[in-house]
Amino acid sequence: MHFIPAFFIIVLLLLIIHQISIAMKIKQYSLLFTGLFSALIAFSQQKISLTGKVTDARTGEPLPGATIYLADDKVGTSADSSGRYILKNISPGHHVVEVSFTGYGSFTEHIEITRSKEKNFSLSTVVIENEAVIVTGVAGATAIKKSPVPVTSLRKNNLVQATSANIIDALTHVPGVSQISTGPSVSKPVIRGLGYNRIVIINEGIRQEGQQWGDEHGVEIDELSVGRVEILKGPASLMYGSDALAGVINFITHTPVAEGMLRTNILSNYQSNNGLFAINGNVAANKHGLNWNLYGTYKSAGNYKNRYDGKVLNSGFNEKNFGGYIGLNKSWGYSHFIFSRFYQNLGLVEGDRDDATGQFILFAGSALERIATPADLDSKELFIPRQRVQHSKFITDNNFSINKSRLKIIIGYQNNLRSEFGNPEIPAEKSILFDLKTINYNVQWQFPEVKEWHTTIGVNGMSQRNYNKGVEALIPEYNLFDIGAFVYVQRLFKKATISGGLRYDSRSVDAREMYEGSELRFAAFTRSFSNFSGSAGVSFEITEGITLKANMARGFRAPTLAELSSNGAHEGTNRYEYGDRRLKSETSFQLDGGLGLENEHLSFEISSFYNRIRDFIFYRKLQSVSGGDSLVNVGGEFITAFQFDQHNAKLAGVELQLDIHPHPVHWLHFENTFSFVRGMFDQKVDGTNNLPLIPATRWITELRADIKKAGHYFSNLYVKTELDNTFKQDHPFTGFSGETSTNGYSLLNAGLGSDIITRKRKILFSIHIAMNNITDKAYQNHLSRLKYTDENNVTGRKGVFNTGRNFSIKLNVPLNFTLKRLPDK
């Protein structure tokens, strides 16, 4: 930890230099605060616009339909048939413009707009990923190339082309990202070997809160409604507070359509392996800045299958989700009201087998126990144990432009109801019902740009209350209050960008007492946690095509209520869990370095990291007074007892991306991604120093043809074949018989798709066809929890295997209408 003092000295020097450069502006800032409302009125009268033309960089041809988007303003438009565009009612100040078109690389530029101006853009057919704009982990929108921390951005077309069962499954092709799964319906993200509450999920500007500490608690976000995903890898506590030790995943659903447009879209998906059918519809419009969007999704899937297990009992699920927003975008900024409701029913795979036949057993351990019939396996009925998840969310997102400054105010309320049904003799009985209510708040002030310095101060946090309304309880009812304040600075140079900041957080937890009859189940307690976070980094463009990045960050994570005070066993787990109220916060110090290379023949990016974690929290098996395992009698079944413990640990790894697209055949791509992470305790735990739940090394190689124009009726045609190689994980956490080694495997995948267009090049619909695991390989992913279910005594194989061969087809039908033009107001 000798790096810590130097780290904070660098950050403080950064802040001091910045303060000297803007010392003469302090008086002006105070006047800005006192003149807030008068400034809003004055600047709402300004008529600033950005106009220009978007063309192909090689041929000079116009690109009709190209989108021009100002991320901080949440306003955009599309180029007309001649490639011309116009953006009206722009607020004065600093902006980041992102120009994109399907099949072309994005173009981004930081510009200062104080009056109406014309700006032309040329796009290249070479897709350069680090040219995208991101909003995650920074105070204001910026280009990925200018961010010193590793960030990946995925657009809607990336998600549509992927074959997945849920939104986290769709992200696992990103280097450094994997998933802890409990069948197709439950996936928990893992970034660089860390998961659970060490990752913060952001949706529409607020952090998602849904009992994410649970093994089979997935992410309550509708996959088909997501329009964009940004993944930040590494400690990100600076902008998001406690918990983001591993990183942040930001799901963005709503982006206003172009002014004067009405857009509808229908997206459907069928997958053969489990009979999944999904359909999503949305309608959005924008007229004179009044914009809105509505969406709805239905998804249903039966039991998935593989070569060894056949159909896996109770692995089906279904969803019925809807949401939308309504807002106003003007020159003074924007104000949006966002709402959503996620509703999911899912089965929980237990994997119990009949000793004589090896077939799956239904209602194991109850009076209704029997061997599952073919009708049970073919049905989409969900059996006990199962879950029902309801997540409602209401957000007001506001961004005001004030004399080249920005005031952001986001307030959200979310209610997570998670019911678990575990008694087959009383199917309607809620064994567990968590009722979690959370209020999120975030206030930020972005100061005007001064000599390329960008400064933001802010306060954010949450207030939370958890109720237990089921027959059983795993954690106590509690109140939680969290608040943090930060300062973030960014300096733009011609060739380099430096950024960093400091943050202080405080969290208090008040757990309530609970009795079961005369026995005390949970004792009341109060704990408080506070700590500093910080970040400092640089992105340096050596040449136009070579970028170097370096960053160091310190973060922390307060223990969850489950880690502090759990007392019970979950359905689907083989552990009885005890918390420990003496646990301390985890703290981390991470170093990141990266190199990016772009030219007309190839794109190459490599990043490495070293993460030092103090007081890493994990499970430890308890011993009885006689020296054996401590067992707890739960409904007549004895379950091994575990308690949370802490040790110091370290993680290190490397991620690589290589895309070879030789000139002049830019339509041909040979893409490779590689991920490696190693996690170790400082001292051995029950004979091993390996951290639990570390993903295996993975190398994905893909040969792809992208053809922009393929005749009169096809556009953006692609054909690809992929070999997904996962290596043997021979460094498992073997302590307490927790994990075993997992064999490596290779999956052969393929896909093709295209936009179907008219002779006037208007898109009628898009079709995407894929085949995953073409050879029907039987395999187990190291992070699949089903790997540790019951042994099949007939075959001698332990656990349930992952999904077998799967055919997927997606159909996307867009309809765009121009609203009747009215005089500008």
CSV table of N, CA, C and O in Angstrom, one decimal, residues 13 26 114-115 138 272 342 346 388 412 431-432 439 447 550 560 586 591 681 683 687 800:
chain,number,residue,atom,x,y,z
A,13,LEU,N,-2.3,17.5,-6.2
A,13,LEU,CA,-1.6,18.4,-7.1
A,13,LEU,C,-2.5,18.8,-8.3
A,13,LEU,O,-2.5,19.9,-8.7
A,26,ILE,N,-13.9,32.4,-9.2
A,26,ILE,CA,-14.7,32.1,-8.0
A,26,ILE,C,-15.9,33.0,-7.8
A,26,ILE,O,-17.0,32.6,-7.5
A,114,THR,N,-21.0,28.4,-28.7
A,114,THR,CA,-21.6,29.6,-28.1
A,114,THR,C,-22.6,30.3,-29.0
A,114,THR,O,-23.3,31.2,-28.6
A,115,ARG,N,-22.5,30.0,-30.3
A,115,ARG,CA,-23.5,30.5,-31.3
A,115,ARG,C,-23.7,29.5,-32.4
A,115,ARG,O,-23.0,28.5,-32.5
A,138,VAL,N,-17.6,9.2,-15.7
A,138,VAL,CA,-17.1,10.5,-15.9
A,138,VAL,C,-18.3,11.5,-15.5
A,138,VAL,O,-19.4,11.1,-15.5
A,272,SER,N,-34.4,-22.3,-30.4
A,272,SER,CA,-34.8,-23.6,-30.5
A,272,SER,C,-34.6,-24.5,-29.3
A,272,SER,O,-35.3,-25.4,-29.0
A,342,PHE,N,-40.5,-4.4,-14.1
A,342,PHE,CA,-40.0,-5.7,-14.5
A,342,PHE,C,-40.7,-6.8,-13.7
A,342,PHE,O,-40.8,-6.7,-12.5
A,346,LEU,N,-39.5,-17.5,-12.6
A,346,LEU,CA,-38.5,-18.4,-13.0
A,346,LEU,C,-38.4,-19.6,-12.1
A,346,LEU,O,-38.6,-19.5,-10.9
A,388,ARG,N,-40.6,-15.3,-8.0
A,388,ARG,CA,-41.3,-14.3,-8.7
A,388,ARG,C,-40.6,-12.9,-8.3
A,388,ARG,O,-40.5,-12.6,-7.1
A,412,GLY,N,-34.7,9.1,-7.8
A,412,GLY,CA,-35.4,7.9,-8.2
A,412,GLY,C,-35.9,7.1,-7.0
A,412,GLY,O,-35.4,7.2,-5.9
A,431,SER,N,-42.1,-18.7,0.9
A,431,SER,CA,-41.1,-19.1,1.9
A,431,SER,C,-40.3,-17.8,2.3
A,431,SER,O,-40.0,-17.6,3.5
A,432,ILE,N,-39.9,-17.1,1.3
A,432,ILE,CA,-39.2,-15.8,1.6
A,432,ILE,C,-39.8,-14.7,0.7
A,432,ILE,O,-40.1,-15.0,-0.5
A,439,ILE,N,-34.7,4.9,-2.2
A,439,ILE,CA,-34.7,6.3,-2.8
A,439,ILE,C,-33.3,6.6,-3.1
A,439,ILE,O,-32.4,6.6,-2.3
A,447,PHE,N,-19.0,23.0,-13.7
A,447,PHE,CA,-18.6,24.4,-13.9
A,447,PHE,C,-18.3,24.6,-15.4
A,447,PHE,O,-18.0,23.7,-16.1
A,550,ALA,N,-3.1,5.1,-18.6
A,550,ALA,CA,-2.7,4.7,-17.3
A,550,ALA,C,-3.6,5.3,-16.3
A,550,ALA,O,-4.0,6.5,-16.4
A,560,THR,N,-22.4,-6.1,3.0
A,560,THR,CA,-23.8,-6.1,2.8
A,560,THR,C,-24.5,-6.6,4.1
A,560,THR,O,-23.8,-7.1,5.0
A,586,GLU,N,-14.2,-3.6,2.7
A,586,GLU,CA,-13.1,-4.0,1.7
A,586,GLU,C,-12.6,-2.7,1.1
A,586,GLU,O,-13.3,-1.7,0.8
A,591,LEU,N,-4.1,-0.6,-10.2
A,591,LEU,CA,-3.3,0.0,-11.3
A,591,LEU,C,-3.8,-0.5,-12.6
A,591,LEU,O,-3.9,-1.7,-12.8
A,681,PHE,N,-5.4,-15.3,-2.4
A,681,PHE,CA,-5.3,-14.8,-1.0
A,681,PHE,C,-3.8,-14.6,-0.6
A,681,PHE,O,-2.9,-15.3,-1.2
A,683,GLN,N,-2.7,-15.4,2.3
A,683,GLN,CA,-2.3,-16.6,3.0
A,683,GLN,C,-3.4,-17.7,2.7
A,683,GLN,O,-4.5,-17.4,2.3
A,687,GLY,N,-6.0,-24.8,3.0
A,687,GLY,CA,-5.0,-25.4,2.1
A,687,GLY,C,-4.9,-24.8,0.7
A,687,GLY,O,-4.1,-25.3,-0.1
A,800,VAL,N,-25.2,-30.4,-13.4
A,800,VAL,CA,-25.9,-30.2,-14.6
A,800,VAL,C,-25.0,-29.5,-15.6
A,800,VAL,O,-24.3,-28.6,-15.2
